[in-house]
Coordinates of C-alpha atoms in Angstrom, one line a residue:
Chain A
M11 CA 90.0 92.3 118.4
K12 CA 88.8 88.8 119.0
Y13 CA 88.7 86.3 116.2
M14 CA 87.6 82.7 116.0
L15 CA 89.9 80.4 113.9
L16 CA 87.7 77.6 112.5
I17 CA 89.9 74.7 111.6
Y18 CA 88.7 72.6 108.7
Q19 CA 90.4 69.3 107.8
N20 CA 89.9 66.3 105.6
E21 CA 89.1 63.7 108.2
A22 CA 90.3 60.8 106.0
T23 CA 93.7 62.4 106.0
S24 CA 93.9 62.8 109.7
Q25 CA 92.7 59.2 110.3
A26 CA 95.2 57.8 107.9
R27 CA 98.1 59.2 110.0
G28 CA 100.2 56.5 111.7
E29 CA 100.9 56.4 115.4
K30 CA 104.2 58.3 115.1
Q31 CA 102.8 60.9 112.7
T32 CA 99.8 61.4 115.0
A33 CA 102.2 62.0 118.0
E34 CA 104.2 64.5 115.9
F35 CA 101.0 66.3 114.9
M36 CA 99.8 66.5 118.5
G37 CA 103.2 67.8 119.5
A38 CA 103.0 70.5 116.8
Y39 CA 99.6 71.5 118.2
M40 CA 100.9 71.7 121.8
A41 CA 103.8 73.9 120.7
Y42 CA 101.4 76.1 118.7
T43 CA 99.0 76.5 121.6
K44 CA 101.9 77.3 123.9
A45 CA 103.2 80.0 121.6
M46 CA 99.7 81.4 121.4
R47 CA 99.4 81.5 125.2
E48 CA 102.9 83.1 125.6
S49 CA 102.1 85.8 123.1
G50 CA 98.9 86.7 125.0
A51 CA 96.7 86.0 122.0
Y52 CA 95.1 82.8 123.3
V53 CA 91.6 83.1 124.7
A54 CA 90.2 79.6 124.2
G55 CA 90.6 76.6 121.9
D56 CA 89.5 72.9 121.6
P57 CA 89.6 70.1 119.2
L58 CA 86.3 68.4 118.2
T59 CA 85.5 64.8 117.7
L60 CA 84.9 63.4 114.2
S61 CA 82.0 64.8 112.2
S62 CA 80.4 61.3 112.3
T63 CA 79.5 62.1 116.0
A64 CA 77.7 65.3 114.9
T65 CA 74.0 65.8 115.4
T66 CA 72.0 68.5 113.6
V67 CA 68.9 70.2 115.1
R68 CA 66.3 72.2 113.2
V69 CA 63.2 73.7 114.5
A70 CA 60.2 73.7 112.2
D71 CA 56.7 74.7 113.3
G72 CA 57.8 74.8 116.9
R73 CA 59.1 71.2 116.8
A74 CA 62.7 70.3 117.0
K75 CA 63.9 67.9 114.3
V76 CA 67.0 66.0 115.3
L77 CA 69.1 64.5 112.6
N78 CA 72.3 62.4 112.5
G79 CA 75.3 63.9 110.9
P80 CA 77.0 67.3 110.4
Y81 CA 75.3 70.4 108.9
A82 CA 77.2 70.2 105.6
E83 CA 78.6 67.2 104.0
T84 CA 81.8 68.6 102.6
K85 CA 85.3 67.2 102.0
E86 CA 86.7 69.3 104.8
Q87 CA 85.0 69.2 108.1
L88 CA 85.2 71.5 111.2
G89 CA 87.7 69.8 113.5
G90 CA 88.4 72.4 116.1
Y91 CA 88.7 76.1 116.9
Y92 CA 90.7 78.8 118.7
I93 CA 89.5 82.1 119.9
I94 CA 92.3 84.6 119.9
D95 CA 92.6 88.3 120.8
V96 CA 95.0 90.2 118.5
A97 CA 95.5 93.6 117.0
D98 CA 94.0 93.1 113.6
L99 CA 93.1 90.8 110.8
D100 CA 96.8 90.4 109.6
A101 CA 97.8 89.2 113.1
A102 CA 94.9 86.7 113.1
T103 CA 95.7 85.4 109.6
A104 CA 99.3 85.1 110.6
W105 CA 98.3 82.8 113.5
A106 CA 96.0 80.9 111.2
A107 CA 98.8 80.3 108.8
R108 CA 101.0 78.8 111.6
C109 CA 98.3 76.3 112.6
P110 CA 99.5 72.7 112.2
T111 CA 96.3 71.8 110.3
A112 CA 96.8 74.7 107.8
Q113 CA 100.5 73.5 107.4
A114 CA 99.2 70.0 106.7
G115 CA 96.8 71.0 103.9
G116 CA 93.7 72.0 105.9
V117 CA 91.8 75.2 105.7
L118 CA 91.3 77.9 108.3
E119 CA 88.4 80.3 108.3
V120 CA 89.1 83.5 110.3
R121 CA 86.0 85.2 111.7
P122 CA 85.8 88.3 113.8
I123 CA 83.8 87.8 117.0
R124 CA 81.0 90.2 117.3
T125 CA 80.9 92.2 120.5
M126 CA 77.5 93.1 121.8
Chain B
M11 CA 79.4 138.9 98.4
A12 CA 83.0 138.8 97.4
E13 CA 83.9 137.6 100.9
G14 CA 81.3 134.8 100.7
E15 CA 82.7 133.8 97.4
E16 CA 86.2 133.8 98.9
T17 CA 85.1 131.6 101.7
R18 CA 83.4 129.2 99.4
R19 CA 86.5 129.0 97.4
A20 CA 88.6 128.3 100.5
I21 CA 86.3 125.5 101.4
E22 CA 86.4 124.0 97.9
R23 CA 90.2 124.3 97.9
A24 CA 90.3 122.5 101.3
A25 CA 88.0 119.8 100.0
R26 CA 90.0 119.3 96.9
Q27 CA 93.4 119.4 98.4
S28 CA 92.8 117.8 101.7
Y29 CA 90.0 115.4 101.4
G30 CA 92.0 112.2 101.0
K31 CA 94.6 113.2 103.6
L32 CA 91.9 114.1 106.2
L33 CA 89.9 110.9 105.5
A34 CA 93.1 108.8 105.7
F35 CA 94.0 110.3 109.0
L36 CA 90.5 109.6 110.5
A37 CA 90.0 106.2 108.9
A38 CA 93.5 104.9 109.8
R39 CA 92.8 105.6 113.5
T40 CA 89.3 104.2 113.7
R41 CA 89.3 101.6 110.8
D42 CA 85.8 102.8 110.0
V43 CA 85.9 104.4 106.6
A44 CA 82.2 105.0 106.3
A45 CA 82.0 106.8 109.6
A46 CA 85.1 108.8 108.7
E47 CA 83.4 109.9 105.5
D48 CA 80.3 110.9 107.3
A49 CA 82.2 112.8 109.9
L50 CA 84.2 114.6 107.3
A51 CA 81.1 115.4 105.3
E52 CA 79.6 117.0 108.4
A53 CA 82.8 118.9 109.1
F54 CA 82.7 120.4 105.6
A55 CA 79.0 121.3 106.1
S56 CA 80.0 123.1 109.3
A57 CA 82.7 124.9 107.5
L58 CA 80.2 126.1 104.9
A59 CA 77.9 127.3 107.7
R60 CA 80.5 128.9 110.0
W61 CA 83.4 130.1 107.9
P62 CA 81.5 132.9 106.1
Q63 CA 80.7 134.5 109.5
Q64 CA 83.8 133.6 111.5
G65 CA 86.3 133.7 108.7
V66 CA 88.6 131.0 107.4
P67 CA 90.6 129.5 110.3
R68 CA 94.4 129.8 110.2
A69 CA 94.8 126.0 109.8
P70 CA 91.7 124.9 107.9
E71 CA 92.7 121.2 107.8
A72 CA 93.2 121.0 111.5
W73 CA 89.9 122.8 112.0
L74 CA 88.1 120.3 109.8
L75 CA 89.7 117.4 111.5
T76 CA 88.8 118.6 115.0
V77 CA 85.1 119.0 114.0
A78 CA 85.1 115.6 112.1
R79 CA 86.7 113.9 115.2
R80 CA 84.0 115.2 117.4
R81 CA 81.3 113.9 115.0
A82 CA 83.0 110.5 114.7
S83 CA 83.3 110.2 118.5
D84 CA 79.6 111.1 119.0
A85 CA 78.7 108.6 116.3
A86 CA 80.8 105.9 117.9
R87 CA 79.2 106.5 121.3
R88 CA 75.7 106.3 119.9
R89 CA 76.5 103.1 118.0
R90 CA 79.2 101.1 119.8
T91 CA 81.2 99.6 117.0
Q92 CA 83.4 96.5 117.3
V93 CA 86.5 98.6 117.1
D94 CA 87.1 100.3 120.4
A95 CA 86.8 103.8 119.1
A96 CA 87.7 105.6 122.3
G97 CA 91.3 104.7 122.4
P98 CA 92.3 105.8 118.9
L99 CA 90.2 108.9 119.2
V100 CA 91.9 110.1 122.3
L101 CA 95.2 109.7 120.5
L102 CA 93.7 111.6 117.6
A103 CA 92.9 114.5 119.8
D104 CA 96.5 114.7 121.1
E105 CA 97.9 114.6 117.6
L106 CA 95.5 117.3 116.4
Q107 CA 96.4 119.7 119.2
A108 CA 100.0 119.6 117.9
A109 CA 98.8 120.1 114.3
T110 CA 98.4 123.8 113.8
V111 CA 99.4 123.9 110.2
A112 CA 98.4 121.5 107.4
S113 CA 101.9 120.0 107.0
D114 CA 101.8 118.8 110.6
I115 CA 99.0 116.4 109.9
P116 CA 100.6 113.0 109.1
D117 CA 100.0 111.7 105.6
D118 CA 98.3 108.3 106.0
R119 CA 97.1 108.0 102.4
L120 CA 99.5 105.2 101.6
R121 CA 98.3 103.2 104.7
L122 CA 94.7 103.8 103.6
M123 CA 95.5 102.6 100.0
F124 CA 97.0 99.4 101.3
A125 CA 94.0 98.8 103.6
C126 CA 91.7 99.3 100.6
A127 CA 93.9 96.9 98.5
H128 CA 94.0 94.3 101.3
P129 CA 93.4 90.7 100.1
A130 CA 90.4 90.4 102.4
V131 CA 88.7 93.1 100.4
E132 CA 86.6 92.0 97.4
P133 CA 89.0 92.4 94.4
A134 CA 86.6 94.4 92.3
A135 CA 86.1 96.9 95.1
R136 CA 89.7 97.7 95.8
A137 CA 90.5 100.2 93.1
P138 CA 87.1 102.0 93.3
L139 CA 87.5 102.2 97.1
I140 CA 90.9 103.9 96.8
L141 CA 89.5 106.4 94.3
Q142 CA 86.6 107.2 96.5
T143 CA 88.6 107.5 99.8
V144 CA 92.0 108.9 98.8
L145 CA 90.9 111.1 95.9
G146 CA 87.3 111.9 96.9
L147 CA 85.8 110.8 93.6
D148 CA 82.0 110.2 93.7
A149 CA 80.6 106.7 93.2
S150 CA 78.9 107.5 89.8
T151 CA 82.2 108.8 88.3
I152 CA 84.0 105.7 89.5
A153 CA 81.2 103.5 88.1
S154 CA 81.5 104.9 84.6
A155 CA 85.3 104.6 84.7
F156 CA 85.0 100.9 85.5
L157 CA 82.1 100.2 83.1
V158 CA 79.8 99.2 86.0
A159 CA 76.3 100.3 86.8
P160 CA 76.3 103.1 89.5
A161 CA 74.0 101.1 91.9
S162 CA 76.2 98.0 91.9
M163 CA 79.3 100.2 92.4
G164 CA 77.6 101.9 95.3
Q165 CA 76.8 98.5 96.9
R166 CA 80.3 97.2 96.3
L167 CA 81.8 100.2 98.0
V168 CA 79.5 99.9 101.0
R169 CA 80.3 96.2 101.4
A170 CA 84.0 96.8 101.2
K171 CA 84.0 99.5 103.9
R172 CA 82.0 97.2 106.2
K173 CA 84.5 94.5 105.6
I174 CA 87.4 96.8 106.5
R175 CA 85.7 97.8 109.8
D176 CA 84.2 94.5 110.9
A177 CA 87.1 92.2 109.9
G178 CA 89.7 94.5 111.5
I179 CA 91.7 95.1 108.4
P180 CA 94.8 97.1 109.4
F181 CA 95.9 100.4 107.9
R182 CA 99.6 99.7 107.4
V183 CA 102.1 99.3 104.6
P184 CA 102.6 95.5 104.2
E185 CA 105.7 93.7 105.1
R186 CA 108.3 92.7 102.4
D187 CA 106.9 89.2 101.8
E188 CA 103.3 90.3 101.1
L189 CA 104.2 93.5 99.4
N190 CA 104.3 92.4 95.7
D191 CA 100.7 91.1 95.6
R192 CA 99.3 94.1 97.5
L193 CA 101.3 96.7 95.5
G194 CA 99.7 95.6 92.2
A195 CA 96.2 96.6 93.3
V196 CA 97.5 100.0 94.6
L197 CA 99.4 100.7 91.3
E198 CA 96.3 99.9 89.2
T199 CA 94.3 102.2 91.2
I200 CA 96.7 105.1 90.9
Y201 CA 96.7 104.5 87.1
A202 CA 92.9 104.5 87.0
A203 CA 92.9 107.9 88.8
F204 CA 95.5 109.2 86.4
A205 CA 93.5 108.1 83.3
E206 CA 90.4 109.8 84.8
G207 CA 92.2 113.1 85.2
W208 CA 94.1 112.9 81.9
S209 CA 90.8 112.7 79.9
D210 CA 90.4 116.5 80.4
P211 CA 93.1 117.4 77.9
A212 CA 92.6 121.2 78.0
G213 CA 93.0 121.1 81.7
T214 CA 90.0 123.4 82.1
L215 CA 88.4 121.5 84.9
P216 CA 90.8 122.0 87.8
R217 CA 89.5 119.0 89.7
R218 CA 90.3 116.6 86.9
R219 CA 93.7 118.1 86.2
D220 CA 94.4 117.8 89.9
L221 CA 93.5 114.2 89.7
A222 CA 96.2 113.5 87.1
E223 CA 98.7 115.5 89.1
E224 CA 97.6 113.8 92.3
A225 CA 98.0 110.4 90.6
I226 CA 101.6 111.3 89.5
W227 CA 102.2 112.6 93.0
L228 CA 101.0 109.3 94.4
G229 CA 103.1 107.5 91.9
R230 CA 106.2 109.4 93.0
L231 CA 105.3 108.8 96.6
V232 CA 105.1 105.0 96.1
V233 CA 108.5 105.1 94.2
T234 CA 110.1 107.1 97.0
L235 CA 108.7 104.7 99.6
L236 CA 109.4 101.5 97.7
P237 CA 112.4 102.3 95.5
D238 CA 113.1 98.7 94.5
E239 CA 109.7 98.0 92.9
P240 CA 110.1 98.2 89.1
E241 CA 106.4 98.2 88.5
A242 CA 106.0 101.4 90.6
L243 CA 108.7 103.0 88.4
G244 CA 107.0 101.6 85.3
L245 CA 103.7 103.2 86.3
L246 CA 105.4 106.5 87.0
A247 CA 107.1 106.4 83.6
L248 CA 103.8 105.6 81.9
M249 CA 102.0 108.5 83.6
L250 CA 104.9 111.0 82.9
H251 CA 105.0 110.0 79.2
A252 CA 101.2 110.6 78.9
E253 CA 101.5 113.9 80.9
A254 CA 104.3 115.1 78.6
R255 CA 101.8 115.0 75.7
R256 CA 98.9 116.7 77.5
G257 CA 99.3 120.1 75.8
A258 CA 99.9 118.5 72.3
R259 CA 96.5 117.0 72.2
R260 CA 94.9 120.3 71.2
D261 CA 96.0 122.8 68.4
T262 CA 95.9 126.5 69.0
G263 CA 92.2 126.5 67.9
G264 CA 91.3 123.9 70.6
R265 CA 90.9 121.1 68.1
Y266 CA 91.7 117.6 69.0
V267 CA 95.0 116.3 67.6
P268 CA 95.5 112.5 67.5
L269 CA 98.9 111.2 68.7
A270 CA 100.1 110.3 65.1
E271 CA 99.6 113.9 64.1
Q272 CA 101.1 115.6 67.1
E273 CA 104.3 117.7 66.7
P274 CA 107.0 116.3 69.0
V275 CA 108.1 119.8 69.7
C276 CA 104.9 120.3 71.5
W277 CA 105.8 117.5 73.9
D278 CA 107.3 118.3 77.3
S279 CA 110.8 116.9 76.9
A280 CA 111.7 117.3 80.6
L281 CA 108.8 114.9 81.5
I282 CA 109.8 112.5 78.7
D283 CA 113.4 112.5 80.0
E284 CA 112.2 111.8 83.5
A285 CA 109.9 109.0 82.2
E286 CA 112.8 107.4 80.3
A287 CA 115.0 107.5 83.3
A288 CA 112.4 105.9 85.5
L289 CA 111.8 103.2 82.8
A290 CA 115.5 102.5 82.5
R291 CA 115.8 102.1 86.3
A292 CA 112.9 99.7 86.2
G293 CA 114.3 97.7 83.3
A294 CA 117.6 97.3 85.1
M295 CA 115.8 95.5 87.9
G296 CA 114.9 92.6 85.6
R297 CA 111.3 92.0 86.7
I298 CA 109.0 92.8 83.9
G299 CA 105.3 93.7 84.3
R300 CA 102.3 95.3 82.8
F301 CA 103.2 98.9 83.7
Q302 CA 106.7 98.7 82.3
L303 CA 105.4 97.3 79.1
E304 CA 102.8 100.1 78.8
A305 CA 105.5 102.7 79.5
A306 CA 107.7 101.0 76.9
V307 CA 104.9 101.5 74.3
Q308 CA 104.7 105.2 75.2
S309 CA 108.5 105.4 75.1
A310 CA 108.4 104.0 71.5
H311 CA 105.9 106.7 70.5
A312 CA 108.1 109.3 72.2
A313 CA 111.1 108.1 70.2
R314 CA 109.5 109.8 67.2
R315 CA 110.9 113.1 68.6
L316 CA 114.4 111.8 67.8
T317 CA 113.8 109.5 64.8
G318 CA 110.9 111.2 63.1
R319 CA 109.2 107.8 62.8
T320 CA 107.1 105.5 64.8
D321 CA 108.3 101.9 65.2
W322 CA 105.0 100.0 64.8
A323 CA 106.7 96.6 64.7
A324 CA 108.2 97.3 68.2
I325 CA 104.9 98.6 69.4
L326 CA 103.0 95.5 68.2
E327 CA 105.5 93.3 70.0
L328 CA 105.0 95.2 73.2
Y329 CA 101.2 94.9 72.8
D330 CA 101.6 91.1 72.2
A331 CA 103.5 90.8 75.5
L332 CA 100.9 93.0 77.2
L333 CA 98.0 91.0 75.9
A334 CA 99.6 87.8 77.1
Q335 CA 100.0 89.3 80.6
T336 CA 96.6 91.0 81.0
G337 CA 94.2 89.6 78.5
S338 CA 92.6 93.0 78.5
P339 CA 90.2 93.9 75.6
V340 CA 91.5 97.5 75.8
V341 CA 95.0 96.3 75.1
A342 CA 93.6 94.2 72.2
I343 CA 92.1 97.3 70.6
N344 CA 95.4 99.1 70.7
R345 CA 97.1 96.0 69.3
A346 CA 94.6 95.9 66.4
V347 CA 95.5 99.6 65.6
A348 CA 99.2 98.8 65.7
M349 CA 98.6 95.8 63.4
T350 CA 96.8 98.1 61.0
E351 CA 99.9 100.3 60.7
L352 CA 102.0 97.2 59.9
R353 CA 99.8 95.0 57.8
G354 CA 96.9 97.2 56.7
A355 CA 93.4 98.0 57.9
A356 CA 91.9 94.6 56.9
A357 CA 94.3 92.8 59.3
G358 CA 93.4 95.3 62.1
L359 CA 89.7 95.0 61.4
A360 CA 89.9 91.2 61.6
L361 CA 91.3 91.5 65.1
L362 CA 88.6 93.9 66.2
D363 CA 85.9 91.6 64.8
D364 CA 87.3 88.9 67.2
L365 CA 86.8 91.3 70.1
A366 CA 83.1 92.1 69.3
V367 CA 81.9 89.2 71.4
D368 CA 83.0 91.1 74.6
R369 CA 79.7 92.9 75.3
R370 CA 81.4 95.5 77.6
L371 CA 83.0 97.0 74.4
A372 CA 79.6 97.9 73.0
E373 CA 79.7 101.0 75.3
Y374 CA 83.5 101.6 75.0
Q375 CA 84.3 104.7 73.0
P376 CA 87.8 103.7 71.9
Y377 CA 86.5 100.4 70.4
W378 CA 84.0 102.3 68.2
A379 CA 86.5 105.0 67.3
A380 CA 89.1 102.5 66.3
R381 CA 86.6 100.4 64.4
A382 CA 85.2 103.5 62.5
G383 CA 88.7 104.5 61.4
L384 CA 89.6 101.0 60.2
L385 CA 86.2 100.6 58.3
A386 CA 86.8 104.0 56.6
R387 CA 90.2 102.8 55.5
V388 CA 88.9 99.6 53.9
G389 CA 86.3 101.7 52.2
D390 CA 83.2 100.4 54.0
A391 CA 81.6 103.9 54.4
A392 CA 78.2 102.6 55.6
A393 CA 79.6 100.6 58.5
A394 CA 82.2 103.3 59.3
D395 CA 79.3 105.8 59.5
H396 CA 77.5 103.7 62.0
A397 CA 80.7 103.1 64.1
Y398 CA 81.5 106.9 64.1
E399 CA 77.9 107.5 65.3
Q400 CA 78.5 105.2 68.2
A401 CA 81.8 106.7 69.0
V402 CA 80.5 110.2 68.9
A403 CA 77.5 109.3 71.2
L404 CA 79.9 107.7 73.8
E405 CA 82.4 110.5 73.8
A406 CA 82.2 113.1 76.6
D407 CA 85.0 115.4 75.4
P408 CA 83.6 118.0 73.0
A409 CA 86.9 118.4 71.1
V410 CA 87.2 114.7 70.4
R411 CA 83.5 114.6 69.5
R412 CA 84.1 117.3 66.9
F413 CA 87.1 115.4 65.6
L414 CA 85.1 112.2 65.2
Q415 CA 82.2 114.2 63.6
D416 CA 84.6 115.7 61.1
C417 CA 86.0 112.2 60.3
R418 CA 82.4 111.0 59.8
A419 CA 81.6 113.9 57.5
R420 CA 84.7 113.2 55.4
L421 CA 83.3 109.6 54.7
H422 CA 80.8 111.2 52.4
S423 CA 83.1 113.7 50.7
T424 CA 85.9 111.3 49.5
P425 CA 85.8 107.7 48.5
A426 CA 88.5 106.7 50.9
G427 CA 87.4 109.2 53.5
G428 CA 89.1 109.3 56.9
R429 CA 92.2 107.8 55.6
R430 CA 95.3 109.1 57.2
S431 CA 98.9 108.5 56.6
H432 CA 101.0 107.4 59.5
G433 CA 104.7 107.3 59.7
R434 CA 105.6 103.6 59.4
G435 CA 109.1 103.0 60.2
A436 CA 112.4 101.5 60.2
H437 CA 113.3 100.1 63.5
D438 CA 114.6 102.5 66.0
P439 CA 117.6 100.7 67.6
G440 CA 117.1 102.3 71.0
C441 CA 113.6 101.1 71.1
R442 CA 114.5 97.6 70.0
G443 CA 117.1 97.4 72.7
R444 CA 114.5 98.3 75.3
I445 CA 112.1 95.6 74.1
D446 CA 114.9 93.0 74.2
R447 CA 115.7 94.1 77.7
L448 CA 112.1 94.0 78.8
R449 CA 111.6 90.5 77.3
R450 CA 114.5 89.0 79.1
K451 CA 113.2 86.9 81.9
P452 CA 115.0 87.2 85.2

């Protein structure tokens, strides 16, 4: 089954990381992604830019309303995603738990991808 | 006509004995519990239609599974689900060809139970789901056991089955590191099933007696599979203790006999011995829990067969510990009764009054029965009368209802009506020792 791992992080925490810590964190992500590829679970994955770069669009009465900022102003913001193909939910949550952001206090949401 | 009756009985027997096993087999291979239920229901309907003409097949379970598999596979083709149903179903067909007798069909009930008790399933749905799928209980029976409206229970079950299918929850026994959490939900469910079956004391309704036996069977299975889990042993001990007293709950005239008035010679000593052995094994592991405490309460009651007395001080201590662990209002009612035996009815009544804020108890028979008994003992006949009326109205068992009606009638014949003498006792050293062991923290 395919799952999307949505990675939520406190942006203040990630921005407060020093240069060395950031390099370590990136290294952890590279190792994580490599392990995911080698296991055959990896389908796709990308980091996102800060939520301050987000733009929200709503259509009301046929007209698009474009607004500055993310959809929800929460403490944790969506910071990246992976799509993985694994046997079941337990395998997906095991990958989620190994994610460097989860290890650093972030939150991962695991969502099955709907096949049409 | 006799033949038709015979066939119907064969189908009922297959339904009762095999439902959970067949459903577990189907669901574990497709992860779609609702579809497996539908397919199995259609298979039983086919059996009703065909067996009277064609005769009961040599391997009824395998026959039912083959029909159910065909239905499930048709349904999957019509409505392509997220789980790729074709793969598991091909595998299913191979396994079924090999299964010509019932014992050849693998028992996946434990895997099914762990799927139902998965942390991704809504907590309030886990136990009801196991009762419905593994034991084949209907939603309204489950709803009443859990003090929930039937409609909300139905929705809860539907949501949970959808979650299992759509989130890809696996059907497997969890690994060591996640086992503890997941086991608790499974054990609670087995106990709920046992309590449901135990409430038919005469054993006149085979389906309900089977339920208690099935629960004990499940309890033994979990103990066999997970021999180092003290709470599994505690649950087994608890169920065996209760089962040992099944026959003693009625006199020869079919009248209800409360525990305090039961003759210990009527208890099944072999079951008590087995329960004590299980509890001792659990105690030696040094990890206390709810089921070991509850079994220890039953053990303290059972000690009366040796000492002739009931150690209410010990029982009160066990209920203190249980209340601290669970916060359950049901435990609190039992604790109030134990307090009465030690300090008098007024003390017990004061504890029950504190509980009255819990609105769920307004429809809980044991609350009203306990309250009525205590009010009678303090001489408040009017309030006791009302409480007995509530208890009688909420009681489904005719023998218990008659017992409560008799207590109510006595309110008006004697000034201290309903008062009963209970053995109140010196401390049984064996029992004290057990409590001390149970209280010791690892």
